[in-house]
């Protein structure tokens, strides 16, 4: 199984600022994803982080607001830009070794925007 | 898009009882299903999965049943323990052996009373 770590684990940020969340996987994986989980709710996919190319965003999420990097097969970052209180949520990194593999999740980053 | 949903948002059981958590899915083309457990403050943890060519799969104290005729998925937990208290999510995928994405249900809160 893949072990996924995220930094920071939580943060409190001011409106209008940006936060970059880091995700590290302990093994090389083909697929990495970023999810958002609002309090008491289910997980919503933000985007698929593609190694060496631009991320693939889901409906309702745009690159200007959630820029993503994926420089190699074990690391990705998600930036939440120009934050507002509506961005307060848990952001989860997820990884799958490849097609047909099990998908694992990191512990999440709990973001509060004031 | 199509979605996965749960019949019961909360479930309370006594320690030692068996628990059954249900999930209805709407996409008949889904070929892979997963159950995750999410404890407070943590990321989702993989429990068990099942492919559409199966109707039952057993793990340690857990069994997943798939009824494709009525598009229904269930998770059975035997001899439920207080440590099983968590939110349980079902998720579905189309083309798991390709680069398909997971769609999550709304979740069921399981509370186990000693």
mmCIF file of C-alpha atoms in Angstrom:
data_model
loop_
_atom_site.group_PDB
_atom_site.id
_atom_site.type_symbol
_atom_site.label_atom_id
_atom_site.label_comp_id
_atom_site.label_asym_id
_atom_site.label_seq_id
_atom_site.Cartn_x
_atom_site.Cartn_y
_atom_site.Cartn_z
ATOM 1 C CA UNK A 1 0.000 0.000 0.000
ATOM 2 C CA UNK A 2 1.058 3.599 -0.564
ATOM 3 C CA UNK A 3 1.678 5.900 2.379
ATOM 4 C CA UNK A 4 0.741 9.497 1.667
ATOM 5 C CA UNK A 5 1.745 12.511 3.722
ATOM 6 C CA UNK A 6 0.521 16.069 3.445
ATOM 7 C CA UNK A 7 1.839 19.389 4.684
ATOM 8 C CA UNK A 8 0.546 21.408 6.391
ATOM 9 C CA UNK A 9 -1.933 19.326 8.353
ATOM 10 C CA UNK A 10 -3.955 22.451 9.080
ATOM 11 C CA UNK A 11 -3.779 26.185 8.612
ATOM 12 C CA UNK A 12 -5.732 29.324 9.305
ATOM 13 C CA UNK A 13 -5.404 31.913 6.559
ATOM 14 C CA UNK A 14 -6.599 35.403 5.804
ATOM 15 C CA UNK A 15 -8.980 36.211 2.996
ATOM 16 C CA UNK A 16 -7.194 37.052 -0.256
ATOM 17 C CA UNK A 17 -4.044 35.082 0.465
ATOM 18 C CA UNK A 18 -2.906 31.789 -1.073
ATOM 19 C CA UNK A 19 -1.847 28.487 0.466
ATOM 20 C CA UNK A 20 0.166 25.703 -1.123
ATOM 21 C CA UNK A 21 -0.422 22.161 0.115
ATOM 22 C CA UNK A 22 2.233 19.537 -0.453
ATOM 23 C CA UNK A 23 1.616 15.833 -1.003
ATOM 24 C CA UNK A 24 4.332 13.187 -0.819
ATOM 25 C CA UNK A 25 3.868 9.504 -1.658
ATOM 26 C CA UNK A 26 6.333 6.902 -0.409
ATOM 27 C CA UNK A 27 6.425 5.107 -3.756
ATOM 28 C CA UNK A 28 6.102 6.011 -7.408
ATOM 29 C CA UNK A 29 2.492 6.220 -8.528
ATOM 30 C CA UNK A 30 0.948 6.771 -11.902
ATOM 31 C CA UNK A 31 -2.097 8.683 -10.739
ATOM 32 C CA UNK A 32 -2.478 11.448 -8.166
ATOM 33 C CA UNK A 33 -5.646 13.326 -7.331
ATOM 34 C CA UNK A 34 -6.806 16.238 -5.212
ATOM 35 C CA UNK A 35 -10.171 16.175 -3.441
ATOM 36 C CA UNK A 36 -12.095 18.652 -1.345
ATOM 37 C CA UNK A 37 -14.258 17.613 1.578
ATOM 38 C CA UNK A 38 -16.430 20.257 3.154
ATOM 39 C CA UNK A 39 -17.418 19.747 6.799
ATOM 40 C CA UNK A 40 -19.807 16.847 7.244
ATOM 41 C CA UNK A 41 -19.892 16.104 3.543
ATOM 42 C CA UNK A 42 -18.512 13.672 1.021
ATOM 43 C CA UNK A 43 -15.445 13.981 -1.180
ATOM 44 C CA UNK A 44 -15.450 15.970 -4.392
ATOM 45 C CA UNK A 45 -12.713 15.549 -6.966
ATOM 46 C CA UNK A 46 -10.951 18.802 -7.809
ATOM 47 C CA UNK A 47 -8.482 17.547 -10.400
ATOM 48 C CA UNK A 48 -6.184 14.791 -11.553
ATOM 49 C CA UNK A 49 -2.534 15.774 -11.252
ATOM 50 C CA UNK A 50 -0.662 14.659 -14.354
ATOM 51 C CA UNK A 51 3.081 14.197 -14.273
ATOM 52 C CA UNK A 52 4.768 16.398 -16.819
ATOM 53 C CA UNK A 53 1.604 18.049 -18.085
ATOM 54 C CA UNK A 54 -1.227 20.287 -16.952
ATOM 55 C CA UNK A 55 -3.712 18.920 -14.447
ATOM 56 C CA UNK A 56 -7.167 17.798 -15.566
ATOM 57 C CA UNK A 57 -9.833 19.762 -13.707
ATOM 58 C CA UNK A 58 -13.368 18.699 -12.887
ATOM 59 C CA UNK A 59 -16.392 20.807 -13.621
ATOM 60 C CA UNK A 60 -16.536 23.782 -11.285
ATOM 61 C CA UNK A 61 -12.808 23.910 -10.603
ATOM 62 C CA UNK A 62 -10.359 26.050 -12.580
ATOM 63 C CA UNK A 63 -6.611 26.261 -12.826
ATOM 64 C CA UNK A 64 -6.424 29.926 -11.821
ATOM 65 C CA UNK A 65 -8.055 29.140 -8.493
ATOM 66 C CA UNK A 66 -6.436 25.740 -7.855
ATOM 67 C CA UNK A 67 -3.097 25.541 -9.649
ATOM 68 C CA UNK A 68 -1.514 22.098 -9.355
ATOM 69 C CA UNK A 69 2.016 20.905 -9.903
ATOM 70 C CA UNK A 70 3.246 17.342 -10.399
ATOM 71 C CA UNK A 71 7.000 17.426 -10.993
ATOM 72 C CA UNK A 72 7.570 13.684 -10.534
ATOM 73 C CA UNK A 73 5.873 10.385 -9.719
ATOM 74 C CA UNK A 74 5.873 10.858 -5.935
ATOM 75 C CA UNK A 75 5.048 14.529 -5.322
ATOM 76 C CA UNK A 76 2.320 17.050 -6.044
ATOM 77 C CA UNK A 77 1.184 20.436 -4.783
ATOM 78 C CA UNK A 78 -2.200 22.122 -4.740
ATOM 79 C CA UNK A 79 -2.449 25.876 -4.295
ATOM 80 C CA UNK A 80 -5.660 27.481 -3.124
ATOM 81 C CA UNK A 81 -5.465 31.001 -4.524
ATOM 82 C CA UNK A 82 -7.097 34.258 -3.460
ATOM 83 C CA UNK A 83 -8.880 32.475 -0.656
ATOM 84 C CA UNK A 84 -12.318 33.300 0.691
ATOM 85 C CA UNK A 85 -14.188 31.797 3.666
ATOM 86 C CA UNK A 86 -15.987 29.506 1.194
ATOM 87 C CA UNK A 87 -12.651 27.755 0.600
ATOM 88 C CA UNK A 88 -12.614 26.540 4.205
ATOM 89 C CA UNK A 89 -12.515 22.793 3.810
ATOM 90 C CA UNK A 90 -10.389 19.675 4.075
ATOM 91 C CA UNK A 91 -8.157 19.108 1.072
ATOM 92 C CA UNK A 92 -7.130 15.514 0.442
ATOM 93 C CA UNK A 93 -4.383 14.122 -1.717
ATOM 94 C CA UNK A 94 -4.933 10.672 -3.197
ATOM 95 C CA UNK A 95 -2.837 8.292 -5.235
ATOM 96 C CA UNK A 96 -3.217 5.114 -7.250
ATOM 97 C CA UNK A 97 -0.334 3.002 -8.432
ATOM 98 C CA UNK A 98 -1.925 2.685 -11.851
ATOM 99 C CA UNK A 99 -5.015 1.526 -13.700
ATOM 100 C CA UNK A 100 -6.692 -1.186 -11.661
ATOM 101 C CA UNK A 101 -4.746 -0.355 -8.515
ATOM 102 C CA UNK A 102 -6.114 0.522 -5.093
ATOM 103 C CA UNK A 103 -6.564 4.225 -4.411
ATOM 104 C CA UNK A 104 -5.176 5.578 -1.150
ATOM 105 C CA UNK A 105 -5.635 8.887 0.628
ATOM 106 C CA UNK A 106 -3.481 11.210 2.652
ATOM 107 C CA UNK A 107 -4.532 12.508 6.071
ATOM 108 C CA UNK A 108 -5.864 15.759 4.665
ATOM 109 C CA UNK A 109 -5.151 19.450 5.181
ATOM 110 C CA UNK A 110 -7.744 21.307 7.207
ATOM 111 C CA UNK A 111 -7.988 24.867 5.920
ATOM 112 C CA UNK A 112 -9.843 27.687 7.648
ATOM 113 C CA UNK A 113 -10.136 31.040 5.890
ATOM 114 C CA UNK A 114 -11.046 34.060 7.976
ATOM 115 C CA UNK B 1 -23.378 13.482 -13.603
ATOM 116 C CA UNK B 2 -24.417 10.164 -12.151
ATOM 117 C CA UNK B 3 -23.965 9.700 -8.450
ATOM 118 C CA UNK B 4 -23.683 7.188 -5.685
ATOM 119 C CA UNK B 5 -25.955 7.595 -2.674
ATOM 120 C CA UNK B 6 -26.626 5.980 0.664
ATOM 121 C CA UNK B 7 -29.977 4.971 2.126
ATOM 122 C CA UNK B 8 -29.144 5.752 5.755
ATOM 123 C CA UNK B 9 -27.086 8.696 6.894
ATOM 124 C CA UNK B 10 -26.589 7.360 10.452
ATOM 125 C CA UNK B 11 -26.444 3.943 12.029
ATOM 126 C CA UNK B 12 -26.149 3.126 15.727
ATOM 127 C CA UNK B 13 -25.370 -0.373 16.921
ATOM 128 C CA UNK B 14 -24.327 -2.135 20.089
ATOM 129 C CA UNK B 15 -20.866 -3.576 20.420
ATOM 130 C CA UNK B 16 -20.835 -7.147 19.200
ATOM 131 C CA UNK B 17 -23.768 -6.717 16.826
ATOM 132 C CA UNK B 18 -23.412 -7.013 13.074
ATOM 133 C CA UNK B 19 -23.676 -3.783 11.060
ATOM 134 C CA UNK B 20 -24.967 -3.345 7.545
ATOM 135 C CA UNK B 21 -24.307 -0.146 5.637
ATOM 136 C CA UNK B 22 -26.105 0.310 2.335
ATOM 137 C CA UNK B 23 -25.333 2.210 -0.831
ATOM 138 C CA UNK B 24 -27.321 2.737 -4.021
ATOM 139 C CA UNK B 25 -25.560 3.606 -7.225
ATOM 140 C CA UNK B 26 -27.111 4.949 -10.385
ATOM 141 C CA UNK B 27 -24.554 4.257 -13.089
ATOM 142 C CA UNK B 28 -25.078 0.773 -14.464
ATOM 143 C CA UNK B 29 -21.774 1.091 -16.329
ATOM 144 C CA UNK B 30 -19.748 1.215 -13.103
ATOM 145 C CA UNK B 31 -17.410 -1.738 -12.937
ATOM 146 C CA UNK B 32 -15.613 -1.236 -9.634
ATOM 147 C CA UNK B 33 -16.735 -0.325 -6.138
ATOM 148 C CA UNK B 34 -14.854 0.520 -2.970
ATOM 149 C CA UNK B 35 -15.712 1.050 0.671
ATOM 150 C CA UNK B 36 -13.710 3.536 2.707
ATOM 151 C CA UNK B 37 -13.700 4.236 6.438
ATOM 152 C CA UNK B 38 -12.981 7.754 7.621
ATOM 153 C CA UNK B 39 -12.288 8.420 11.270
ATOM 154 C CA UNK B 40 -12.505 11.909 12.666
ATOM 155 C CA UNK B 41 -9.561 14.049 11.596
ATOM 156 C CA UNK B 42 -8.159 11.437 9.220
ATOM 157 C CA UNK B 43 -8.233 10.651 5.550
ATOM 158 C CA UNK B 44 -10.354 7.849 4.088
ATOM 159 C CA UNK B 45 -8.954 4.385 4.698
ATOM 160 C CA UNK B 46 -9.465 1.596 2.174
ATOM 161 C CA UNK B 47 -11.569 -1.269 3.571
ATOM 162 C CA UNK B 48 -12.560 -3.546 0.735
ATOM 163 C CA UNK B 49 -13.339 -3.448 -2.953
ATOM 164 C CA UNK B 50 -15.341 -5.492 -5.434
ATOM 165 C CA UNK B 51 -15.458 -5.706 -9.191
ATOM 166 C CA UNK B 52 -18.664 -5.904 -11.161
ATOM 167 C CA UNK B 53 -18.047 -9.515 -12.167
ATOM 168 C CA UNK B 54 -18.456 -10.561 -8.521
ATOM 169 C CA UNK B 55 -21.443 -10.409 -6.173
ATOM 170 C CA UNK B 56 -19.670 -11.019 -2.875
ATOM 171 C CA UNK B 57 -16.252 -10.509 -1.411
ATOM 172 C CA UNK B 58 -15.073 -11.140 2.124
ATOM 173 C CA UNK B 59 -12.307 -9.619 4.160
ATOM 174 C CA UNK B 60 -11.439 -9.666 7.823
ATOM 175 C CA UNK B 61 -14.784 -9.118 9.621
ATOM 176 C CA UNK B 62 -16.147 -7.326 6.548
ATOM 177 C CA UNK B 63 -18.166 -8.501 3.577
ATOM 178 C CA UNK B 64 -19.217 -6.489 0.555
ATOM 179 C CA UNK B 65 -22.260 -7.541 -1.438
ATOM 180 C CA UNK B 66 -23.051 -6.256 -4.897
ATOM 181 C CA UNK B 67 -26.467 -6.561 -6.492
ATOM 182 C CA UNK B 68 -26.197 -5.289 -10.026
ATOM 183 C CA UNK B 69 -29.850 -5.966 -10.795
ATOM 184 C CA UNK B 70 -30.998 -3.270 -8.381
ATOM 185 C CA UNK B 71 -27.719 -1.339 -8.366
ATOM 186 C CA UNK B 72 -27.125 -1.818 -4.676
ATOM 187 C CA UNK B 73 -23.967 -2.229 -2.638
ATOM 188 C CA UNK B 74 -23.680 -3.114 1.029
ATOM 189 C CA UNK B 75 -20.948 -3.406 3.617
ATOM 190 C CA UNK B 76 -21.424 -5.884 6.421
ATOM 191 C CA UNK B 77 -19.270 -5.618 9.527
ATOM 192 C CA UNK B 78 -19.322 -8.625 11.839
ATOM 193 C CA UNK B 79 -19.052 -8.274 15.612
ATOM 194 C CA UNK B 80 -18.886 -4.507 15.437
ATOM 195 C CA UNK B 81 -16.429 -2.883 17.818
ATOM 196 C CA UNK B 82 -16.190 0.671 19.191
ATOM 197 C CA UNK B 83 -13.158 1.165 16.943
ATOM 198 C CA UNK B 84 -15.433 0.704 13.943
ATOM 199 C CA UNK B 85 -17.161 3.996 14.741
ATOM 200 C CA UNK B 86 -16.504 6.242 11.755
ATOM 201 C CA UNK B 87 -18.026 7.567 8.554
ATOM 202 C CA UNK B 88 -18.234 4.977 5.801
ATOM 203 C CA UNK B 89 -18.213 5.965 2.144
ATOM 204 C CA UNK B 90 -18.923 3.881 -0.889
ATOM 205 C CA UNK B 91 -17.355 4.903 -4.175
ATOM 206 C CA UNK B 92 -17.830 3.753 -7.743
ATOM 207 C CA UNK B 93 -15.763 3.869 -10.855
ATOM 208 C CA UNK B 94 -16.188 3.334 -14.561
ATOM 209 C CA UNK B 95 -13.285 1.765 -16.382
ATOM 210 C CA UNK B 96 -11.172 1.037 -13.327
ATOM 211 C CA UNK B 97 -8.676 -0.843 -15.440
ATOM 212 C CA UNK B 98 -8.235 2.326 -17.449
ATOM 213 C CA UNK B 99 -7.804 5.760 -15.881
ATOM 214 C CA UNK B 100 -11.288 6.076 -14.411
ATOM 215 C CA UNK B 101 -12.136 8.387 -11.521
ATOM 216 C CA UNK B 102 -13.882 7.567 -8.263
ATOM 217 C CA UNK B 103 -17.298 9.049 -7.480
ATOM 218 C CA UNK B 104 -18.158 9.064 -3.781
ATOM 219 C CA UNK B 105 -21.465 8.579 -2.042
ATOM 220 C CA UNK B 106 -22.659 10.812 0.763
ATOM 221 C CA UNK B 107 -21.463 8.669 3.653
ATOM 222 C CA UNK B 108 -23.002 6.878 6.645
ATOM 223 C CA UNK B 109 -22.054 7.668 10.208
ATOM 224 C CA UNK B 110 -21.646 4.453 12.191
ATOM 225 C CA UNK B 111 -21.726 4.756 15.967
ATOM 226 C CA UNK B 112 -20.936 1.697 18.071
ATOM 227 C CA UNK B 113 -22.083 1.787 21.683
ATOM 228 C CA UNK B 114 -20.128 -0.243 24.259
#
